Coordinates of C-alpha atoms and ligand atoms in Angstrom, one line a residue:
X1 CA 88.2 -27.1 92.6
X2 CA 90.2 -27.3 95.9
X3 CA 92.3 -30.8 96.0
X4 CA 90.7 -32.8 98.5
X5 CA 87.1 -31.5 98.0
X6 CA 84.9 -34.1 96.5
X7 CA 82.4 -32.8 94.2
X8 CA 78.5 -34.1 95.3
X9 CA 77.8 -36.5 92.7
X10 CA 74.0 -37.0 91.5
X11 CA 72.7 -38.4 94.3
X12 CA 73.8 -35.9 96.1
X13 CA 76.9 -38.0 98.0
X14 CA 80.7 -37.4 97.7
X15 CA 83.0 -40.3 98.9
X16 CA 83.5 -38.9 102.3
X17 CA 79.5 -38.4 103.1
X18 CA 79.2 -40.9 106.4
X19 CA 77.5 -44.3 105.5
X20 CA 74.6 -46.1 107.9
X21 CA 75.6 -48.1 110.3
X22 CA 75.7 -52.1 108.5
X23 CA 72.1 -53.8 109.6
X24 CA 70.4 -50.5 110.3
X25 CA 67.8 -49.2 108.0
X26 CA 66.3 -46.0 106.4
X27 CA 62.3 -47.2 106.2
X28 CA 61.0 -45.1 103.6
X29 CA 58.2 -45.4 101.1
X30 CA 56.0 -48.4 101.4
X31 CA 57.9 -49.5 103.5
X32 CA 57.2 -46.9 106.2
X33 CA 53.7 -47.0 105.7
X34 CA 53.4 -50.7 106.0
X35 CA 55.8 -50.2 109.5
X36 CA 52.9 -47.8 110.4
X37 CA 50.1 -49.5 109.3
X38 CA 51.6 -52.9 111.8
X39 CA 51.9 -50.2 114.6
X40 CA 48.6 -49.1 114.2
X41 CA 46.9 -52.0 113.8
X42 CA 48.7 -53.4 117.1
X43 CA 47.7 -50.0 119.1
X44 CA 43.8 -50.2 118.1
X45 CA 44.0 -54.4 118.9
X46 CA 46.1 -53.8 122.2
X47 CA 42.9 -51.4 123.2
X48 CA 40.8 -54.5 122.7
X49 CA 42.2 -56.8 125.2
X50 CA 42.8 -53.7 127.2
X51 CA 46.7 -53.9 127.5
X52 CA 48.1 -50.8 128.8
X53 CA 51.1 -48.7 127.0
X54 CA 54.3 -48.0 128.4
X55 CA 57.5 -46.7 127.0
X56 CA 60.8 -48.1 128.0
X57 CA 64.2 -46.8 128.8
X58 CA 66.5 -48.2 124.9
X59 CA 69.5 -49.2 127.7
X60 CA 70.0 -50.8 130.6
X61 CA 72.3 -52.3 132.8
X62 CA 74.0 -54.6 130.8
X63 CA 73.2 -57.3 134.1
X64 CA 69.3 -56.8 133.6
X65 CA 70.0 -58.6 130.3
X66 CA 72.7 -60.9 131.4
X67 CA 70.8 -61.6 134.7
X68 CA 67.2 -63.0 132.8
X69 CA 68.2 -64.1 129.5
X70 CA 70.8 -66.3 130.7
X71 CA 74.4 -66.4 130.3
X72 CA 74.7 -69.1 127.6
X73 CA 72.2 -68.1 125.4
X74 CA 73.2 -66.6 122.1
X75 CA 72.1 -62.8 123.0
X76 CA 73.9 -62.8 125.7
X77 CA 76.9 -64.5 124.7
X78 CA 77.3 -62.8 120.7
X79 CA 74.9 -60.6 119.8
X80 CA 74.4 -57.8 122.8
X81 CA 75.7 -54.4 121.9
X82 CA 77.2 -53.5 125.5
X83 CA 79.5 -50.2 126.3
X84 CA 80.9 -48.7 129.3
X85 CA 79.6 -44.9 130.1
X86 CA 81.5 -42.3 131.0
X87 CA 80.6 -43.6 134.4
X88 CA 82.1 -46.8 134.2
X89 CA 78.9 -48.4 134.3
X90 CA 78.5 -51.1 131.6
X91 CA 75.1 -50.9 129.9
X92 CA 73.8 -52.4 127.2
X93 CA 71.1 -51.6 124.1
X94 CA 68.6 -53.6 125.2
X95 CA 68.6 -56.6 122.4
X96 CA 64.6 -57.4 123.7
X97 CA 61.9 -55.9 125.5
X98 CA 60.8 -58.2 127.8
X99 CA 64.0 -58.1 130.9
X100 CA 63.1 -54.5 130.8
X101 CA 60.4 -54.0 131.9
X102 CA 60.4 -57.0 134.2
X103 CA 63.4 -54.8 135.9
X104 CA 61.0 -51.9 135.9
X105 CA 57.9 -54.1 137.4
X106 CA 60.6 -54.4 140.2
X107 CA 61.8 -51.3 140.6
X108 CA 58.6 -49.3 140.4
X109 CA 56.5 -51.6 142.6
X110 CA 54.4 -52.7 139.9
X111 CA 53.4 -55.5 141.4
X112 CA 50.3 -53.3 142.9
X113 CA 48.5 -53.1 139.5
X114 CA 49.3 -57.4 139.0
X115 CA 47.6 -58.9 136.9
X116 CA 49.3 -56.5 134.5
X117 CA 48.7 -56.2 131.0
X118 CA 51.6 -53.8 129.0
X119 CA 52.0 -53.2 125.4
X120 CA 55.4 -51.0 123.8
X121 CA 57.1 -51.2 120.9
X122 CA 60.7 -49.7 119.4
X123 CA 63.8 -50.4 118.5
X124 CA 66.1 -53.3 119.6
X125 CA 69.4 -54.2 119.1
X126 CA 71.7 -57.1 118.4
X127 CA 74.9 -57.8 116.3
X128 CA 73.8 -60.1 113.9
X129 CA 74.8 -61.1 110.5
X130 CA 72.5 -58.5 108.6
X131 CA 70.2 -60.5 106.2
X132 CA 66.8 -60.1 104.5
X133 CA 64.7 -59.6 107.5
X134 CA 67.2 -59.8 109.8
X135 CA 69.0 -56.4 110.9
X136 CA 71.1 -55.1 113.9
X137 CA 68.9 -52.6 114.8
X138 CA 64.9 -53.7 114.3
X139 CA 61.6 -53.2 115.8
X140 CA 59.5 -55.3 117.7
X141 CA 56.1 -54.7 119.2
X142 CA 55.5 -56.7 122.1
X143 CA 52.8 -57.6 124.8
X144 CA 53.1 -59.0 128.4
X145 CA 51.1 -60.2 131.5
X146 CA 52.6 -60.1 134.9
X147 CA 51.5 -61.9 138.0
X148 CA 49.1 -63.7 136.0
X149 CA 49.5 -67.8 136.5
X150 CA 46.2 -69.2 135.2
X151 CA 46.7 -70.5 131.6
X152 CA 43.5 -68.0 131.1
X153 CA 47.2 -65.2 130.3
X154 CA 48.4 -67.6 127.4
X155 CA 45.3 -67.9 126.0
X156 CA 44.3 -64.4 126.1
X157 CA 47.4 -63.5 125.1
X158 CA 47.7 -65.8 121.9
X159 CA 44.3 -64.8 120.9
X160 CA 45.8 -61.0 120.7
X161 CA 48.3 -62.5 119.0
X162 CA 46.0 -63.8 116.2
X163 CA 43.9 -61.5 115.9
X164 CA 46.6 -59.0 115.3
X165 CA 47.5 -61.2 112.4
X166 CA 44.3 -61.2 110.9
X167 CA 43.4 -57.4 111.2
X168 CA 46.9 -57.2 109.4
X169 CA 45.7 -59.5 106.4
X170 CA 48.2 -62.0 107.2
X171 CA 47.7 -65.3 105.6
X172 CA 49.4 -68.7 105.6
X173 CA 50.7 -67.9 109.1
X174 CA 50.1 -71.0 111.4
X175 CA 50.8 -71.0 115.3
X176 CA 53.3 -73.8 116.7
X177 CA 53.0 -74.6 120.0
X178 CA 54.5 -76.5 122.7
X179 CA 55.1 -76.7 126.5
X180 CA 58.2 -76.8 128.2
X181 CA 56.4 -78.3 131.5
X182 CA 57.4 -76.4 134.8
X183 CA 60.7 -76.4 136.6
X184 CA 60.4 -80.2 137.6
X185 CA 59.3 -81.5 134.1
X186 CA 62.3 -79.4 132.6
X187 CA 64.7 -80.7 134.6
X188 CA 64.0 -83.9 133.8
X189 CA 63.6 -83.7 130.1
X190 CA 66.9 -82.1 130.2
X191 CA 68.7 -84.9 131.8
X192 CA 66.9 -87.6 128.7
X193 CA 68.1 -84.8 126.1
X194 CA 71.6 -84.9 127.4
X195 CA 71.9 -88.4 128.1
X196 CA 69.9 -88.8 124.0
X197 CA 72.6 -86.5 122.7
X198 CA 75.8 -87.2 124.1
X199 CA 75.4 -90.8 122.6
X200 CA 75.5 -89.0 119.0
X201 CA 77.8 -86.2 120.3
X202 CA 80.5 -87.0 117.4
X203 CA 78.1 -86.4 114.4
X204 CA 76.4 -83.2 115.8
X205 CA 77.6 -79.5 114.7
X206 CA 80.1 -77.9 116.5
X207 CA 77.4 -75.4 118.2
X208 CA 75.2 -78.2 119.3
X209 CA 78.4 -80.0 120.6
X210 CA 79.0 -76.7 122.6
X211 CA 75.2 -76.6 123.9
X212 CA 75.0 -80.3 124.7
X213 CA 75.7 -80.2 128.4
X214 CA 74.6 -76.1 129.0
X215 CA 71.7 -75.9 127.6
X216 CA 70.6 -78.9 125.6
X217 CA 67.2 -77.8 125.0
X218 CA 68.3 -75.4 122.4
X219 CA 70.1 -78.2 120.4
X220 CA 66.1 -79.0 119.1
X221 CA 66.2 -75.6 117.4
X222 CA 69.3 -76.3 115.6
X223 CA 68.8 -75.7 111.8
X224 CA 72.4 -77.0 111.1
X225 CA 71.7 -80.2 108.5
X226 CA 73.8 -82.6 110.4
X227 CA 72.1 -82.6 113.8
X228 CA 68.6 -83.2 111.4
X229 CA 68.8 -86.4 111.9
X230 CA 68.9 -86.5 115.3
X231 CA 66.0 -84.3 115.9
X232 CA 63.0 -86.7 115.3
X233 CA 63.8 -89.5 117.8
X234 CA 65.5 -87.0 120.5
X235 CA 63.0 -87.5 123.9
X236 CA 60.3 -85.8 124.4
X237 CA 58.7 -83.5 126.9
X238 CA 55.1 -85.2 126.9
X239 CA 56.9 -88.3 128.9
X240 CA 58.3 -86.4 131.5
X241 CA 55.2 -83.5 131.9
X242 CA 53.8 -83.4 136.1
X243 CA 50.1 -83.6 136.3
X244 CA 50.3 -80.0 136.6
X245 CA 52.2 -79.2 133.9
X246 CA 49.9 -81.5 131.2
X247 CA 46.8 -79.7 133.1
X248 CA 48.0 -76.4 132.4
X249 CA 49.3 -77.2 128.7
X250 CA 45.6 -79.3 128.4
X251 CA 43.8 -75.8 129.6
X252 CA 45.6 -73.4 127.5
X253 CA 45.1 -75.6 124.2
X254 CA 41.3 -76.1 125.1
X255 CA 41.1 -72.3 125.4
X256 CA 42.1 -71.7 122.3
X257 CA 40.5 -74.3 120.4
X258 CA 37.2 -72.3 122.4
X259 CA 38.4 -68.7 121.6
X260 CA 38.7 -70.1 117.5
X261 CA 42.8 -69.7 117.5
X262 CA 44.5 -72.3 115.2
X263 CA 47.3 -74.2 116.9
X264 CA 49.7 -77.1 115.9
X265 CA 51.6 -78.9 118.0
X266 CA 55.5 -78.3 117.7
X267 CA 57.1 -80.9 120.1
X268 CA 60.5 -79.4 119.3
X269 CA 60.1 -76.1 119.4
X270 CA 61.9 -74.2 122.1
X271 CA 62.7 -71.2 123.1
X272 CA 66.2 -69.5 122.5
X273 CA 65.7 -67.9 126.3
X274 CA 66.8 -69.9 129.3
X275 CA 63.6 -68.2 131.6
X276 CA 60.4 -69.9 129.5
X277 CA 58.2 -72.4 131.2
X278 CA 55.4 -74.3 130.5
X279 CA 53.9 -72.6 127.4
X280 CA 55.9 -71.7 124.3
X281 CA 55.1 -70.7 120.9
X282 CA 56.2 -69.1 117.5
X283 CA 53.8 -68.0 114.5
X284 CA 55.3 -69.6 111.3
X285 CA 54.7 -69.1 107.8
X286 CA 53.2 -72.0 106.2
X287 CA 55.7 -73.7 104.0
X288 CA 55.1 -72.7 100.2
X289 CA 52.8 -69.9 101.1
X290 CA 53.3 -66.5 99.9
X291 CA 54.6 -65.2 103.2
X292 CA 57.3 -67.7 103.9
X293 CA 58.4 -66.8 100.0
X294 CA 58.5 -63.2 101.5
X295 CA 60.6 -63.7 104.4
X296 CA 62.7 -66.6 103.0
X297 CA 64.9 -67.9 105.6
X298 CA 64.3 -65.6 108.4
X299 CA 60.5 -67.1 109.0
X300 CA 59.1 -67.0 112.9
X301 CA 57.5 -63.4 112.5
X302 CA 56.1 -63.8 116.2
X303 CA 57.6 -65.3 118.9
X304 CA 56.9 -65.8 123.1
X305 CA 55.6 -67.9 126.3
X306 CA 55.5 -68.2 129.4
X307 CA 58.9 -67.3 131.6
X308 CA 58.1 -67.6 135.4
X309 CA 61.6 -68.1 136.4
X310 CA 62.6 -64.4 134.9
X311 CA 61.2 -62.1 138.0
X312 CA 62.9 -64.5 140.3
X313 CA 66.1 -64.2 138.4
X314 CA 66.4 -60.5 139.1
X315 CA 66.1 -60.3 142.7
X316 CA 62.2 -60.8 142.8
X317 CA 59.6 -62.6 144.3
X318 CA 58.4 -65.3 142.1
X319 CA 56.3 -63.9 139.6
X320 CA 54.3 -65.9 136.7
X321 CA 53.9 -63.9 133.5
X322 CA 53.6 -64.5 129.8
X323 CA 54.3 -62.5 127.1
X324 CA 55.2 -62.1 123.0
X325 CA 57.5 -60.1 120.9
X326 CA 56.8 -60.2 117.0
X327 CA 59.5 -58.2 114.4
X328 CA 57.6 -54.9 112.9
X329 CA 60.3 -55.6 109.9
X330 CA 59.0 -58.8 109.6
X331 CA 55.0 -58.1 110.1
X332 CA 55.1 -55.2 107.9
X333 CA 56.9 -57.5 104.6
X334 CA 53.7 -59.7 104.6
X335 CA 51.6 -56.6 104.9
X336 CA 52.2 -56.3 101.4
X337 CA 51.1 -52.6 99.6
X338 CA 48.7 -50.1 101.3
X339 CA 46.4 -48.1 99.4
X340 CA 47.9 -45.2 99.8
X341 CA 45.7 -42.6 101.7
X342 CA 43.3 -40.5 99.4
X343 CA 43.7 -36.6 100.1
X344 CA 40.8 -34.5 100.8
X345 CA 41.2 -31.2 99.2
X346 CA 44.0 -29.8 96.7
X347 CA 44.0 -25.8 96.7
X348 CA 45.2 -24.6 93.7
X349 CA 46.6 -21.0 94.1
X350 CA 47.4 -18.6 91.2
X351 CA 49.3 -15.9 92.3
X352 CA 51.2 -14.4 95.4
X353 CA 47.8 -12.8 97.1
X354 CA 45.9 -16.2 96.7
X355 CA 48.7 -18.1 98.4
X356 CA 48.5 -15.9 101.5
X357 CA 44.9 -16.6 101.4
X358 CA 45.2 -20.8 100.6
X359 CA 47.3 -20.7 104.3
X360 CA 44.4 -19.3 106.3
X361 CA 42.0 -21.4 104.2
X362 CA 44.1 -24.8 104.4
X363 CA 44.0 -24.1 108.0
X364 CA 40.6 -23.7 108.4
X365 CA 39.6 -26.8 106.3
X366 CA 42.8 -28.9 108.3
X367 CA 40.7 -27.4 111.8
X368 CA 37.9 -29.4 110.1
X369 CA 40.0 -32.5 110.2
X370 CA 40.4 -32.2 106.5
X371 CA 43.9 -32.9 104.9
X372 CA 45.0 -30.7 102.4
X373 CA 48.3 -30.2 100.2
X374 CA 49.0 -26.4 98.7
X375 CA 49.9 -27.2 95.5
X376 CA 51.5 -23.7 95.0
X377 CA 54.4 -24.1 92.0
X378 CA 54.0 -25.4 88.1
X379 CA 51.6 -24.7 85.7
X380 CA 48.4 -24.8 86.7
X381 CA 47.4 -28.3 84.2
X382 CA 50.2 -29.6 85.9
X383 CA 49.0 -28.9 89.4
X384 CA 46.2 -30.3 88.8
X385 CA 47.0 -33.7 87.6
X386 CA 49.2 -33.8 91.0
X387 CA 45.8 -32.9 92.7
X388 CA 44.3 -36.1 90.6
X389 CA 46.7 -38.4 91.4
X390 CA 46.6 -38.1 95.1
X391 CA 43.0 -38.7 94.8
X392 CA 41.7 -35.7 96.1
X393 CA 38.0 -35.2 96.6
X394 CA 38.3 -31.6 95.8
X395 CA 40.1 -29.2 94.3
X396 CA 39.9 -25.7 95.2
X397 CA 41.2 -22.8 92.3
X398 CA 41.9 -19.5 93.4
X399 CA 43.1 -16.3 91.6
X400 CA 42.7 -12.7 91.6
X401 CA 39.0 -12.2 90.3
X402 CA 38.1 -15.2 92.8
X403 CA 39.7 -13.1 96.0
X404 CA 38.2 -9.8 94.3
X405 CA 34.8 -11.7 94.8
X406 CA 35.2 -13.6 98.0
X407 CA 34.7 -17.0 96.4
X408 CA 37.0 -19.7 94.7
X409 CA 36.6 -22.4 91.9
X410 CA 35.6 -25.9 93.4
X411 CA 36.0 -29.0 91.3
X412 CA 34.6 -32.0 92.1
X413 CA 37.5 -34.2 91.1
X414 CA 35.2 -37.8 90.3
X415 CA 32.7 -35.4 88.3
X416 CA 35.3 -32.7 86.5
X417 CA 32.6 -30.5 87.6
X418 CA 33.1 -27.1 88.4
X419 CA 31.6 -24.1 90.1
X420 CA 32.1 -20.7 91.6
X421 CA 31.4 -21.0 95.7
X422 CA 31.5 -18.3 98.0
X423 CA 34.3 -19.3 100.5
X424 CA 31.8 -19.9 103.3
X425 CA 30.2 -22.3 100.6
X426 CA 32.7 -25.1 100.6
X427 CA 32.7 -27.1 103.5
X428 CA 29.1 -28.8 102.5
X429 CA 29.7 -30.1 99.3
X430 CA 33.4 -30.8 100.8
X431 CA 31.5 -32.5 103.1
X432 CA 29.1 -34.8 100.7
X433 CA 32.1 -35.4 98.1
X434 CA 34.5 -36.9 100.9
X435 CA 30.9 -38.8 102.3
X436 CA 30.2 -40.2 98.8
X437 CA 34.2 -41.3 98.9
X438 CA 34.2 -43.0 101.6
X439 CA 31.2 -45.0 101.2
X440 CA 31.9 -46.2 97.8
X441 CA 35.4 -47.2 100.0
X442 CA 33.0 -49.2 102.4
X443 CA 31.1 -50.9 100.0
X444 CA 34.1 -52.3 98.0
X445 CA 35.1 -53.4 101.2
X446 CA 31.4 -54.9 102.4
X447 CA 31.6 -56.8 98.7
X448 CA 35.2 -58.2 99.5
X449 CA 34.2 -59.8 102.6
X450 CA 31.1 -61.2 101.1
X451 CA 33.2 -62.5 98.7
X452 CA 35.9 -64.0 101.0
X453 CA 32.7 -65.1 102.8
X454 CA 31.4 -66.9 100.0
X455 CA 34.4 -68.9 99.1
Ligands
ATP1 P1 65.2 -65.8 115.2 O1 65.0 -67.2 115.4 O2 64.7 -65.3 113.8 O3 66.6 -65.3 115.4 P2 64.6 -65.0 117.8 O4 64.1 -66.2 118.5 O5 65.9 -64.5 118.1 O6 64.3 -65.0 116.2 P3 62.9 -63.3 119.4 O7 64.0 -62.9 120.4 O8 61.9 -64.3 119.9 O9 63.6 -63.8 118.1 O10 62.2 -62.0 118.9 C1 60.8 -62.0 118.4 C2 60.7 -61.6 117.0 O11 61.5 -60.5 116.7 C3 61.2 -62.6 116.0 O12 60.2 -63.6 115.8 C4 61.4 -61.8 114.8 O13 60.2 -61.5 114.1 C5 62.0 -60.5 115.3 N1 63.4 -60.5 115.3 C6 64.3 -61.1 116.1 N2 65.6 -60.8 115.8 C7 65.5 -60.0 114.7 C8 66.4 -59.3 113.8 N3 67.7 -59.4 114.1 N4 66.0 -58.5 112.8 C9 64.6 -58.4 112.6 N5 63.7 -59.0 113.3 C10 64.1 -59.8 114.4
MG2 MG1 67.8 -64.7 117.1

């Protein structure tokens, strides 16, 4: 062997094979299909409400982020993945959805189609300390309403969010909600949180020392054990709400209690964001419940409000909008394991001439909006336990005498029965086999929910 060549090992990898990038990840397996399944389930919900897609640009100027996130907040200020081009330009993956397509409501004259309702989702990016559900590059998928002000948006827009939840089979999830009050009611809660906290400044944590006069709000979110103590007693925003600002938070929580959405109230819960106002809220797992085991540490899975500041911050007229972003990461490790797909129809082909043929009838059957696997190599007792354990309806045999006679050798896999069928013959008992299949699917299901009913 030449010196310096590293034999593969068995995994296929030498030393010098290139490693991932630390916090990214290879979604493979389960995994993947419970990422799909969230993305799904969040495409056919987002239908509901009738929120319209859009795709958005992974960078930015590195200002669209610095501009509406606000400089002291930790995005900005530690985690932002920023680079100059060969341009000179400094740009920046975005690290959330939402400035981005507030920049692009701008700069396309969106405004025209206000009140409007987007859905997206994709990758983000931010240099974190890579954790069990917490990585440097993850996925959200998010929704947002522009140039909507009623609290009607929050309402509707939380309801999405719960329903979303309970299409995934998400339990133990509850939603904690609180208002920040408007600009006014901010202000002056900000001022009694500063005053509050600099009388303890000495026995806070060094961060919340550092956030005391910028951006005090955020000290509430600390979950450093020596500003705990603090935390109960610190003012609240109740006593310094306008009339406006209780009516709107009064109208939103009335709206969901009509529209059957579960709420607590979190008095302390803010927003990492500088732009949120009014409205804010985080869907948390329950503690002791199965999903906060799941997610351990790392628990809001679901995250968002209200941020009518943000427009204004990037050159625009004031706009009110509301929105959410929730981690697919996150979602899909309390999806727990799919059922994985059954397959339709296994064909089985001895011999070169009946492969040739399996193509042109796979493709025929796939046309039908059947799926169908070749399974073209091993012995043939082999092949067809491979056909059994991907649950296939049907399996389809076919060897010399069978394309000497036009016909092939059906099975029905639940049965073990089997026949000779002309090839024209297959696609009606095809047809009642996947029928039968997917009713018996149905009415387990129909029996679950009476069950869950029951209970
Ligand atoms: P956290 O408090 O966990 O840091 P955050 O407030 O920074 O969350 P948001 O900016 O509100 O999170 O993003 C919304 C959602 O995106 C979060 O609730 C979470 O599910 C997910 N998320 C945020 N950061 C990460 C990450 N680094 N890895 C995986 N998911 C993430
Ligand atoms: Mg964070």
């Amino acid at each position: 062997m030449r010196k310096g060549f590293l034999a593969p090992n068995r995994s296929g990898m030498s030393k010098n094979t290139p490693k991932a990038i630390r916090g990214t990840q290879d979604i493979f397996g389960p995994d993947a299909e419970a990422f799909a399944y969230v993305v799904e389930t969040f495409e056919r919900v987002r239908k509901l409400y009738r929120f319209r897609r859009i795709e958005m640009p992974v960078f930015e100027k590195t200002e669209v982020f610095a501009r509406s996130l606000g400089e002291t907040t930790d995005v900005v200020s530690k985690e932002m993945y920023s680079f100059e081009d060969r341009g000179g330009d400094s740009l920046t993956l975005r690290p959330e959805f939402t400035a981005g397509i507030a920049r692009a409501f701008l700069t396309n004259g969106w405004q025209q189609h206000a009140p409007l309702k987007v859905g997206t989702h994709g990758p983000l990016f931010r240099y974190e300390r890579p954790q069990k559900g917490r990585y440097r590059q993850f996925h959200q998928i998010d929704a947002e309403i522009i140039g909507a002000a009623e609290p009607q948006a929050d309402v509707e827009l939380l309801a999405m969010a719960d329903q979303l939840l309970k299409e995934l089979g998400i339990e133990g999830v509850t939603l904690h909600l609180n208002t920040l009050g408007d600009g006014e009611s901010r202000e002056a809660w900000r001022a009694a949180l500063i005053d509050y906290f600099r009388g303890v400044k000495d026995q806070l944590s060094e961060d919340s020392q550092e956030r005391l006069e910028k951006n005090p709000l955020r000290i509430l979110d600390s979950k450093d054990r020596r500003d705990q103590p603090f935390l109960p007693d610190a003012p609240k925003i109740d006593a310094f709400l306008s009339d406006e600002a209780r009516a709107f938070f009064e109208a939103v929580t009335s709206g969901l209690d009509a529209a059957g959405v579960k709420w607590v109230r979190a008095e302390n819960l803010v927003r990492g964001l500088d732009y949120y106002r009014h409205t804010a809220f985080e869907f948390i797992p329950e503690e002791g419940s199965a999903a906060a085991d799941a997610l351990g540490a790392q628990s809001t899975v679901l995250g968002g409000g209200r941020y009518d500041g943000l427009i204004e911050n990037l050159g625009g007229a004031p706009t009110p909008a509301v929105g959410w972003a929730a981690g697919i990461e996150r979602l899909a490790m309390l999806v727990g394991e799919l059922e994985a797909e059954n397959l339709d129809v296994a064909i089985i082909p001895m011999g070169d001439a009946a492969l040739a043929l399996s193509q042109s009838l796979a493709a025929e059957l796939r046309a039908a909006h059947y799926s169908v696997e070749i399974l073209a190599t091993g012995k043939a007792k082999k092949r067809m336990a491979r056909a059994n354990e991907a649950g296939a309806a049907a399996a389809l045999v076919i060897g010399d005498d069978e394309i000497a006679e036009g016909t092939v050798q059906f099975k029905d896999m639940q049965s073990g029965a089997q026949s000779e069928l002309s090839r024209e013959g297959i696609l009606e008992p095809l047809m009642e086999l996947t029928t039968a299949r997917d009713m018996a699917f149905l009415d387990d299901e129909i029996a679950s929910l009476a069950d869950l009913a029951d209970e």
